[in-house]
Amino acid sequence: MADASDGSTSDGWLAGRLASELLSRPPRIRSTRLLAIDGPAGSGKTSHAHAAAQRLVAMDLSAAVLDLDELYDGWTGLNPELEQRVLRQVLLPLVQGRRARWQQYDWQRGAFNGWREMQPPDVLVLEGCGAGALCYATYTALLVWLEAPPDVRVARAVRRDGEQVLEHWVAWSTGEERHFAANHTRGRADVLVRT
């Protein structure tokens, strides 16, 4: 597992490093490379995922970011049903050369609402807690684990989602710890980043 320390994890530097590492590996979903960016809530997955996608697009590749926030079934959505939904609606259609089509969760309504589609890209960046699930390993070209101290993660979450996130924080954290332990996510990561 390659390790990146705090002082060198600017979005641009890390995006370049991830793009280079990813492109040194073969695609595992037909011609699509899956870059999975996982780690606990507030560790910086979303910003680093979008920075990596921008870097790949600058290299004349098609890159799409799929935020798992779109697929969780609310605050209890980090579960085996999520994994089956990602497989059924996203990864297996891409394996078959078809477009992915997934049902999007509406956090305001508290229910799934509407569908989104994606043509097979050169790179699919799957980001969010659970992106490195063991059942996706066959398809994953590069698994990245991001982590940060708990106080930093909480502050980032509040800044992004507001104070109301705190009422769900403990339950979500417990669920993600269980998920990460069951999937050995950190230990299987190809790249470890401390943000």
PDB file of N, CA and C in Angstrom, residues 75-160:
ATOM      1  N   TRP A  75     -29.747   7.642   5.986  1.00  0.00           N
ATOM      2  CA  TRP A  75     -28.668   7.540   6.969  1.00  0.00           C
ATOM      3  C   TRP A  75     -28.345   6.108   7.369  1.00  0.00           C
ATOM      4  N   THR A  76     -29.187   5.159   7.021  1.00  0.00           N
ATOM      5  CA  THR A  76     -28.903   3.749   7.313  1.00  0.00           C
ATOM      6  C   THR A  76     -28.534   3.001   6.028  1.00  0.00           C
ATOM      7  N   GLY A  77     -28.181   3.750   4.992  1.00  0.00           N
ATOM      8  CA  GLY A  77     -28.008   3.167   3.671  1.00  0.00           C
ATOM      9  C   GLY A  77     -26.671   2.528   3.357  1.00  0.00           C
ATOM     10  N   LEU A  78     -25.749   2.508   4.296  1.00  0.00           N
ATOM     11  CA  LEU A  78     -24.475   1.814   4.059  1.00  0.00           C
ATOM     12  C   LEU A  78     -24.681   0.369   4.492  1.00  0.00           C
ATOM     13  N   ASN A  79     -25.193  -0.436   3.574  1.00  0.00           N
ATOM     14  CA  ASN A  79     -25.619  -1.796   3.912  1.00  0.00           C
ATOM     15  C   ASN A  79     -25.501  -2.696   2.681  1.00  0.00           C
ATOM     16  N   PRO A  80     -25.741  -3.993   2.833  1.00  0.00           N
ATOM     17  CA  PRO A  80     -25.635  -4.902   1.690  1.00  0.00           C
ATOM     18  C   PRO A  80     -26.576  -4.558   0.526  1.00  0.00           C
ATOM     19  N   GLU A  81     -27.712  -3.929   0.817  1.00  0.00           N
ATOM     20  CA  GLU A  81     -28.616  -3.532  -0.272  1.00  0.00           C
ATOM     21  C   GLU A  81     -27.958  -2.486  -1.173  1.00  0.00           C
ATOM     22  N   LEU A  82     -27.171  -1.592  -0.564  1.00  0.00           N
ATOM     23  CA  LEU A  82     -26.429  -0.606  -1.352  1.00  0.00           C
ATOM     24  C   LEU A  82     -25.493  -1.325  -2.320  1.00  0.00           C
ATOM     25  N   GLU A  83     -24.757  -2.292  -1.807  1.00  0.00           N
ATOM     26  CA  GLU A  83     -23.794  -3.011  -2.644  1.00  0.00           C
ATOM     27  C   GLU A  83     -24.496  -3.692  -3.808  1.00  0.00           C
ATOM     28  N   GLN A  84     -25.631  -4.315  -3.550  1.00  0.00           N
ATOM     29  CA  GLN A  84     -26.373  -4.986  -4.622  1.00  0.00           C
ATOM     30  C   GLN A  84     -26.917  -3.974  -5.626  1.00  0.00           C
ATOM     31  N   ARG A  85     -27.363  -2.803  -5.147  1.00  0.00           N
ATOM     32  CA  ARG A  85     -27.857  -1.756  -6.037  1.00  0.00           C
ATOM     33  C   ARG A  85     -26.736  -1.256  -6.951  1.00  0.00           C
ATOM     34  N   VAL A  86     -25.552  -1.019  -6.386  1.00  0.00           N
ATOM     35  CA  VAL A  86     -24.414  -0.548  -7.190  1.00  0.00           C
ATOM     36  C   VAL A  86     -24.039  -1.607  -8.231  1.00  0.00           C
ATOM     37  N   LEU A  87     -24.000  -2.854  -7.810  1.00  0.00           N
ATOM     38  CA  LEU A  87     -23.680  -3.921  -8.766  1.00  0.00           C
ATOM     39  C   LEU A  87     -24.724  -3.999  -9.877  1.00  0.00           C
ATOM     40  N   ARG A  88     -25.990  -4.073  -9.501  1.00  0.00           N
ATOM     41  CA  ARG A  88     -27.088  -4.268 -10.449  1.00  0.00           C
ATOM     42  C   ARG A  88     -27.309  -3.071 -11.368  1.00  0.00           C
ATOM     43  N   GLN A  89     -27.234  -1.872 -10.806  1.00  0.00           N
ATOM     44  CA  GLN A  89     -27.606  -0.690 -11.573  1.00  0.00           C
ATOM     45  C   GLN A  89     -26.424   0.002 -12.252  1.00  0.00           C
ATOM     46  N   VAL A  90     -25.212  -0.239 -11.745  1.00  0.00           N
ATOM     47  CA  VAL A  90     -24.051   0.497 -12.276  1.00  0.00           C
ATOM     48  C   VAL A  90     -23.004  -0.442 -12.878  1.00  0.00           C
ATOM     49  N   LEU A  91     -22.406  -1.285 -12.061  1.00  0.00           N
ATOM     50  CA  LEU A  91     -21.240  -2.038 -12.525  1.00  0.00           C
ATOM     51  C   LEU A  91     -21.579  -3.120 -13.549  1.00  0.00           C
ATOM     52  N   LEU A  92     -22.583  -3.932 -13.279  1.00  0.00           N
ATOM     53  CA  LEU A  92     -22.898  -5.017 -14.222  1.00  0.00           C
ATOM     54  C   LEU A  92     -23.369  -4.503 -15.583  1.00  0.00           C
ATOM     55  N   PRO A  93     -24.198  -3.448 -15.640  1.00  0.00           N
ATOM     56  CA  PRO A  93     -24.496  -2.907 -16.974  1.00  0.00           C
ATOM     57  C   PRO A  93     -23.237  -2.443 -17.714  1.00  0.00           C
ATOM     58  N   LEU A  94     -22.302  -1.807 -17.014  1.00  0.00           N
ATOM     59  CA  LEU A  94     -21.058  -1.375 -17.671  1.00  0.00           C
ATOM     60  C   LEU A  94     -20.254  -2.578 -18.148  1.00  0.00           C
ATOM     61  N   VAL A  95     -20.236  -3.638 -17.355  1.00  0.00           N
ATOM     62  CA  VAL A  95     -19.547  -4.871 -17.762  1.00  0.00           C
ATOM     63  C   VAL A  95     -20.146  -5.407 -19.061  1.00  0.00           C
ATOM     64  N   GLN A  96     -21.444  -5.248 -19.214  1.00  0.00           N
ATOM     65  CA  GLN A  96     -22.146  -5.728 -20.407  1.00  0.00           C
ATOM     66  C   GLN A  96     -22.086  -4.732 -21.562  1.00  0.00           C
ATOM     67  N   GLY A  97     -21.377  -3.617 -21.367  1.00  0.00           N
ATOM     68  CA  GLY A  97     -21.242  -2.623 -22.427  1.00  0.00           C
ATOM     69  C   GLY A  97     -22.449  -1.709 -22.554  1.00  0.00           C
ATOM     70  N   ARG A  98     -23.323  -1.735 -21.558  1.00  0.00           N
ATOM     71  CA  ARG A  98     -24.510  -0.884 -21.576  1.00  0.00           C
ATOM     72  C   ARG A  98     -24.290   0.322 -20.670  1.00  0.00           C
ATOM     73  N   ARG A  99     -25.163   1.288 -20.774  1.00  0.00           N
ATOM     74  CA  ARG A  99     -25.072   2.449 -19.875  1.00  0.00           C
ATOM     75  C   ARG A  99     -25.562   2.049 -18.487  1.00  0.00           C
ATOM     76  N   ALA A 100     -24.985   2.694 -17.486  1.00  0.00           N
ATOM     77  CA  ALA A 100     -25.434   2.506 -16.107  1.00  0.00           C
ATOM     78  C   ALA A 100     -26.690   3.347 -15.913  1.00  0.00           C
ATOM     79  N   ARG A 101     -27.589   2.851 -15.080  1.00  0.00           N
ATOM     80  CA  ARG A 101     -28.835   3.582 -14.784  1.00  0.00           C
ATOM     81  C   ARG A 101     -29.195   3.281 -13.340  1.00  0.00           C
ATOM     82  N   TRP A 102     -29.122   4.305 -12.499  1.00  0.00           N
ATOM     83  CA  TRP A 102     -29.367   4.086 -11.086  1.00  0.00           C
ATOM     84  C   TRP A 102     -30.434   5.024 -10.558  1.00  0.00           C
ATOM     85  N   GLN A 103     -31.135   4.509  -9.542  1.00  0.00           N
ATOM     86  CA  GLN A 103     -32.155   5.299  -8.890  1.00  0.00           C
ATOM     87  C   GLN A 103     -31.478   6.201  -7.864  1.00  0.00           C
ATOM     88  N   GLN A 104     -31.811   7.485  -7.915  1.00  0.00           N
ATOM     89  CA  GLN A 104     -31.152   8.487  -7.078  1.00  0.00           C
ATOM     90  C   GLN A 104     -31.970   8.760  -5.820  1.00  0.00           C
ATOM     91  N   TYR A 105     -31.251   8.828  -4.683  1.00  0.00           N
ATOM     92  CA  TYR A 105     -31.904   9.118  -3.411  1.00  0.00           C
ATOM     93  C   TYR A 105     -32.047  10.621  -3.242  1.00  0.00           C
ATOM     94  N   ASP A 106     -33.234  11.043  -2.825  1.00  0.00           N
ATOM     95  CA  ASP A 106     -33.528  12.450  -2.565  1.00  0.00           C
ATOM     96  C   ASP A 106     -33.476  12.652  -1.053  1.00  0.00           C
ATOM     97  N   TRP A 107     -32.437  13.313  -0.583  1.00  0.00           N
ATOM     98  CA  TRP A 107     -32.232  13.492   0.853  1.00  0.00           C
ATOM     99  C   TRP A 107     -33.283  14.420   1.466  1.00  0.00           C
ATOM    100  N   GLN A 108     -33.836  15.332   0.680  1.00  0.00           N
ATOM    101  CA  GLN A 108     -34.873  16.222   1.193  1.00  0.00           C
ATOM    102  C   GLN A 108     -36.185  15.465   1.420  1.00  0.00           C
ATOM    103  N   ARG A 109     -36.543  14.614   0.486  1.00  0.00           N
ATOM    104  CA  ARG A 109     -37.783  13.839   0.589  1.00  0.00           C
ATOM    105  C   ARG A 109     -37.636  12.602   1.463  1.00  0.00           C
ATOM    106  N   GLY A 110     -36.399  12.120   1.590  1.00  0.00           N
ATOM    107  CA  GLY A 110     -36.177  10.898   2.353  1.00  0.00           C
ATOM    108  C   GLY A 110     -36.623   9.657   1.603  1.00  0.00           C
ATOM    109  N   ALA A 111     -36.471   9.675   0.267  1.00  0.00           N
ATOM    110  CA  ALA A 111     -36.895   8.536  -0.559  1.00  0.00           C
ATOM    111  C   ALA A 111     -36.163   8.582  -1.895  1.00  0.00           C
ATOM    112  N   PHE A 112     -36.126   7.428  -2.565  1.00  0.00           N
ATOM    113  CA  PHE A 112     -35.575   7.410  -3.917  1.00  0.00           C
ATOM    114  C   PHE A 112     -36.535   8.166  -4.820  1.00  0.00           C
ATOM    115  N   ASN A 113     -35.953   8.949  -5.751  1.00  0.00           N
ATOM    116  CA  ASN A 113     -36.778   9.826  -6.568  1.00  0.00           C
ATOM    117  C   ASN A 113     -36.051  10.088  -7.880  1.00  0.00           C
ATOM    118  N   GLY A 114     -36.457   9.451  -8.928  1.00  0.00           N
ATOM    119  CA  GLY A 114     -35.868   9.693 -10.240  1.00  0.00           C
ATOM    120  C   GLY A 114     -34.683   8.788 -10.531  1.00  0.00           C
ATOM    121  N   TRP A 115     -34.281   8.814 -11.782  1.00  0.00           N
ATOM    122  CA  TRP A 115     -33.198   7.967 -12.274  1.00  0.00           C
ATOM    123  C   TRP A 115     -32.139   8.812 -12.947  1.00  0.00           C
ATOM    124  N   ARG A 116     -30.897   8.344 -12.895  1.00  0.00           N
ATOM    125  CA  ARG A 116     -29.793   8.981 -13.619  1.00  0.00           C
ATOM    126  C   ARG A 116     -29.128   7.928 -14.484  1.00  0.00           C
ATOM    127  N   GLU A 117     -28.483   8.384 -15.545  1.00  0.00           N
ATOM    128  CA  GLU A 117     -27.830   7.469 -16.484  1.00  0.00           C
ATOM    129  C   GLU A 117     -26.417   7.930 -16.791  1.00  0.00           C
ATOM    130  N   MET A 118     -25.597   6.980 -17.220  1.00  0.00           N
ATOM    131  CA  MET A 118     -24.217   7.280 -17.580  1.00  0.00           C
ATOM    132  C   MET A 118     -23.767   6.302 -18.663  1.00  0.00           C
ATOM    133  N   GLN A 119     -23.234   6.849 -19.743  1.00  0.00           N
ATOM    134  CA  GLN A 119     -22.609   6.004 -20.757  1.00  0.00           C
ATOM    135  C   GLN A 119     -21.300   5.467 -20.192  1.00  0.00           C
ATOM    136  N   PRO A 120     -20.818   4.323 -20.670  1.00  0.00           N
ATOM    137  CA  PRO A 120     -19.546   3.806 -20.158  1.00  0.00           C
ATOM    138  C   PRO A 120     -18.403   4.805 -20.376  1.00  0.00           C
ATOM    139  N   PRO A 121     -17.770   5.278 -19.295  1.00  0.00           N
ATOM    140  CA  PRO A 121     -16.651   6.219 -19.419  1.00  0.00           C
ATOM    141  C   PRO A 121     -15.316   5.468 -19.476  1.00  0.00           C
ATOM    142  N   ASP A 122     -14.263   6.194 -19.802  1.00  0.00           N
ATOM    143  CA  ASP A 122     -12.923   5.603 -19.698  1.00  0.00           C
ATOM    144  C   ASP A 122     -12.601   5.312 -18.238  1.00  0.00           C
ATOM    145  N   VAL A 123     -13.027   6.228 -17.355  1.00  0.00           N
ATOM    146  CA  VAL A 123     -12.790   6.066 -15.918  1.00  0.00           C
ATOM    147  C   VAL A 123     -14.079   6.381 -15.172  1.00  0.00           C
ATOM    148  N   LEU A 124     -14.448   5.486 -14.286  1.00  0.00           N
ATOM    149  CA  LEU A 124     -15.535   5.737 -13.351  1.00  0.00           C
ATOM    150  C   LEU A 124     -14.911   5.923 -11.979  1.00  0.00           C
ATOM    151  N   VAL A 125     -15.113   7.098 -11.395  1.00  0.00           N
ATOM    152  CA  VAL A 125     -14.638   7.366 -10.045  1.00  0.00           C
ATOM    153  C   VAL A 125     -15.832   7.144  -9.118  1.00  0.00           C
ATOM    154  N   LEU A 126     -15.776   6.076  -8.353  1.00  0.00           N
ATOM    155  CA  LEU A 126     -16.826   5.765  -7.387  1.00  0.00           C
ATOM    156  C   LEU A 126     -16.333   6.255  -6.041  1.00  0.00           C
ATOM    157  N   GLU A 127     -17.054   7.216  -5.454  1.00  0.00           N
ATOM    158  CA  GLU A 127     -16.567   7.789  -4.205  1.00  0.00           C
ATOM    159  C   GLU A 127     -17.652   7.772  -3.144  1.00  0.00           C
ATOM    160  N   GLY A 128     -17.209   7.544  -1.916  1.00  0.00           N
ATOM    161  CA  GLY A 128     -18.106   7.554  -0.778  1.00  0.00           C
ATOM    162  C   GLY A 128     -17.799   6.397   0.150  1.00  0.00           C
ATOM    163  N   CYS A 129     -18.350   6.467   1.348  1.00  0.00           N
ATOM    164  CA  CYS A 129     -18.189   5.367   2.297  1.00  0.00           C
ATOM    165  C   CYS A 129     -18.798   4.117   1.679  1.00  0.00           C
ATOM    166  N   GLY A 130     -17.991   3.105   1.527  1.00  0.00           N
ATOM    167  CA  GLY A 130     -18.454   1.868   0.920  1.00  0.00           C
ATOM    168  C   GLY A 130     -17.995   1.673  -0.508  1.00  0.00           C
ATOM    169  N   ALA A 131     -17.307   2.648  -1.101  1.00  0.00           N
ATOM    170  CA  ALA A 131     -16.864   2.530  -2.494  1.00  0.00           C
ATOM    171  C   ALA A 131     -15.861   1.398  -2.686  1.00  0.00           C
ATOM    172  N   GLY A 132     -15.186   1.027  -1.611  1.00  0.00           N
ATOM    173  CA  GLY A 132     -14.197  -0.053  -1.702  1.00  0.00           C
ATOM    174  C   GLY A 132     -14.730  -1.386  -1.212  1.00  0.00           C
ATOM    175  N   ALA A 133     -16.041  -1.578  -1.266  1.00  0.00           N
ATOM    176  CA  ALA A 133     -16.632  -2.844  -0.798  1.00  0.00           C
ATOM    177  C   ALA A 133     -15.976  -4.035  -1.487  1.00  0.00           C
ATOM    178  N   LEU A 134     -15.824  -5.084  -0.736  1.00  0.00           N
ATOM    179  CA  LEU A 134     -15.169  -6.297  -1.234  1.00  0.00           C
ATOM    180  C   LEU A 134     -15.848  -6.837  -2.485  1.00  0.00           C
ATOM    181  N   CYS A 135     -17.159  -6.709  -2.576  1.00  0.00           N
ATOM    182  CA  CYS A 135     -17.863  -7.259  -3.743  1.00  0.00           C
ATOM    183  C   CYS A 135     -17.566  -6.477  -5.023  1.00  0.00           C
ATOM    184  N   TYR A 136     -16.926  -5.316  -4.929  1.00  0.00           N
ATOM    185  CA  TYR A 136     -16.538  -4.558  -6.125  1.00  0.00           C
ATOM    186  C   TYR A 136     -15.083  -4.831  -6.528  1.00  0.00           C
ATOM    187  N   ALA A 137     -14.365  -5.623  -5.750  1.00  0.00           N
ATOM    188  CA  ALA A 137     -12.922  -5.790  -5.960  1.00  0.00           C
ATOM    189  C   ALA A 137     -12.584  -6.302  -7.354  1.00  0.00           C
ATOM    190  N   THR A 138     -13.394  -7.185  -7.890  1.00  0.00           N
ATOM    191  CA  THR A 138     -13.159  -7.735  -9.229  1.00  0.00           C
ATOM    192  C   THR A 138     -13.105  -6.638 -10.281  1.00  0.00           C
ATOM    193  N   TYR A 139     -13.849  -5.574 -10.057  1.00  0.00           N
ATOM    194  CA  TYR A 139     -13.987  -4.515 -11.049  1.00  0.00           C
ATOM    195  C   TYR A 139     -13.076  -3.314 -10.792  1.00  0.00           C
ATOM    196  N   THR A 140     -12.485  -3.249  -9.603  1.00  0.00           N
ATOM    197  CA  THR A 140     -11.733  -2.065  -9.176  1.00  0.00           C
ATOM    198  C   THR A 140     -10.294  -2.096  -9.671  1.00  0.00           C
ATOM    199  N   ALA A 141      -9.910  -1.075 -10.422  1.00  0.00           N
ATOM    200  CA  ALA A 141      -8.525  -0.966 -10.887  1.00  0.00           C
ATOM    201  C   ALA A 141      -7.637  -0.371  -9.804  1.00  0.00           C
ATOM    202  N   LEU A 142      -8.167   0.581  -9.016  1.00  0.00           N
ATOM    203  CA  LEU A 142      -7.374   1.233  -7.979  1.00  0.00           C
ATOM    204  C   LEU A 142      -8.290   1.597  -6.817  1.00  0.00           C
ATOM    205  N   LEU A 143      -7.909   1.159  -5.614  1.00  0.00           N
ATOM    206  CA  LEU A 143      -8.661   1.464  -4.395  1.00  0.00           C
ATOM    207  C   LEU A 143      -7.843   2.429  -3.546  1.00  0.00           C
ATOM    208  N   VAL A 144      -8.448   3.571  -3.242  1.00  0.00           N
ATOM    209  CA  VAL A 144      -7.792   4.612  -2.455  1.00  0.00           C
ATOM    210  C   VAL A 144      -8.533   4.749  -1.133  1.00  0.00           C
ATOM    211  N   TRP A 145      -7.781   4.803  -0.042  1.00  0.00           N
ATOM    212  CA  TRP A 145      -8.353   5.001   1.296  1.00  0.00           C
ATOM    213  C   TRP A 145      -7.911   6.367   1.796  1.00  0.00           C
ATOM    214  N   LEU A 146      -8.876   7.210   2.144  1.00  0.00           N
ATOM    215  CA  LEU A 146      -8.592   8.517   2.735  1.00  0.00           C
ATOM    216  C   LEU A 146      -8.979   8.484   4.199  1.00  0.00           C
ATOM    217  N   GLU A 147      -8.178   9.153   5.036  1.00  0.00           N
ATOM    218  CA  GLU A 147      -8.500   9.241   6.461  1.00  0.00           C
ATOM    219  C   GLU A 147      -8.028  10.578   7.007  1.00  0.00           C
ATOM    220  N   ALA A 148      -8.655  10.978   8.104  1.00  0.00           N
ATOM    221  CA  ALA A 148      -8.312  12.223   8.784  1.00  0.00           C
ATOM    222  C   ALA A 148      -8.711  12.066  10.239  1.00  0.00           C
ATOM    223  N   PRO A 149      -8.155  12.872  11.127  1.00  0.00           N
ATOM    224  CA  PRO A 149      -8.537  12.800  12.542  1.00  0.00           C
ATOM    225  C   PRO A 149     -10.044  13.052  12.703  1.00  0.00           C
ATOM    226  N   PRO A 150     -10.662  12.418  13.706  1.00  0.00           N
ATOM    227  CA  PRO A 150     -12.111  12.564  13.900  1.00  0.00           C
ATOM    228  C   PRO A 150     -12.588  14.010  14.013  1.00  0.00           C
ATOM    229  N   ASP A 151     -11.860  14.861  14.738  1.00  0.00           N
ATOM    230  CA  ASP A 151     -12.319  16.244  14.896  1.00  0.00           C
ATOM    231  C   ASP A 151     -12.304  17.000  13.567  1.00  0.00           C
ATOM    232  N   VAL A 152     -11.336  16.706  12.727  1.00  0.00           N
ATOM    233  CA  VAL A 152     -11.262  17.325  11.401  1.00  0.00           C
ATOM    234  C   VAL A 152     -12.435  16.848  10.544  1.00  0.00           C
ATOM    235  N   ARG A 153     -12.729  15.565  10.612  1.00  0.00           N
ATOM    236  CA  ARG A 153     -13.821  15.006   9.810  1.00  0.00           C
ATOM    237  C   ARG A 153     -15.170  15.584  10.224  1.00  0.00           C
ATOM    238  N   VAL A 154     -15.393  15.702  11.527  1.00  0.00           N
ATOM    239  CA  VAL A 154     -16.661  16.272  12.008  1.00  0.00           C
ATOM    240  C   VAL A 154     -16.790  17.720  11.549  1.00  0.00           C
ATOM    241  N   ALA A 155     -15.726  18.488  11.680  1.00  0.00           N
ATOM    242  CA  ALA A 155     -15.770  19.897  11.264  1.00  0.00           C
ATOM    243  C   ALA A 155     -16.072  20.013   9.770  1.00  0.00           C
ATOM    244  N   ARG A 156     -15.474  19.166   8.966  1.00  0.00           N
ATOM    245  CA  ARG A 156     -15.740  19.196   7.520  1.00  0.00           C
ATOM    246  C   ARG A 156     -17.198  18.847   7.231  1.00  0.00           C
ATOM    247  N   ALA A 157     -17.716  17.845   7.902  1.00  0.00           N
ATOM    248  CA  ALA A 157     -19.105  17.424   7.681  1.00  0.00           C
ATOM    249  C   ALA A 157     -20.084  18.531   8.046  1.00  0.00           C
ATOM    250  N   VAL A 158     -19.827  19.195   9.166  1.00  0.00           N
ATOM    251  CA  VAL A 158     -20.712  20.293   9.589  1.00  0.00           C
ATOM    252  C   VAL A 158     -20.621  21.446   8.598  1.00  0.00           C
ATOM    253  N   ARG A 159     -19.414  21.752   8.137  1.00  0.00           N
ATOM    254  CA  ARG A 159     -19.232  22.837   7.165  1.00  0.00           C
ATOM    255  C   ARG A 159     -19.964  22.514   5.860  1.00  0.00           C
ATOM    256  N   ARG A 160     -19.938  21.256   5.453  1.00  0.00           N
ATOM    257  CA  ARG A 160     -20.564  20.862   4.186  1.00  0.00           C
ATOM    258  C   ARG A 160     -22.077  20.712   4.308  1.00  0.00           C
TER     259      ARG A 160
END
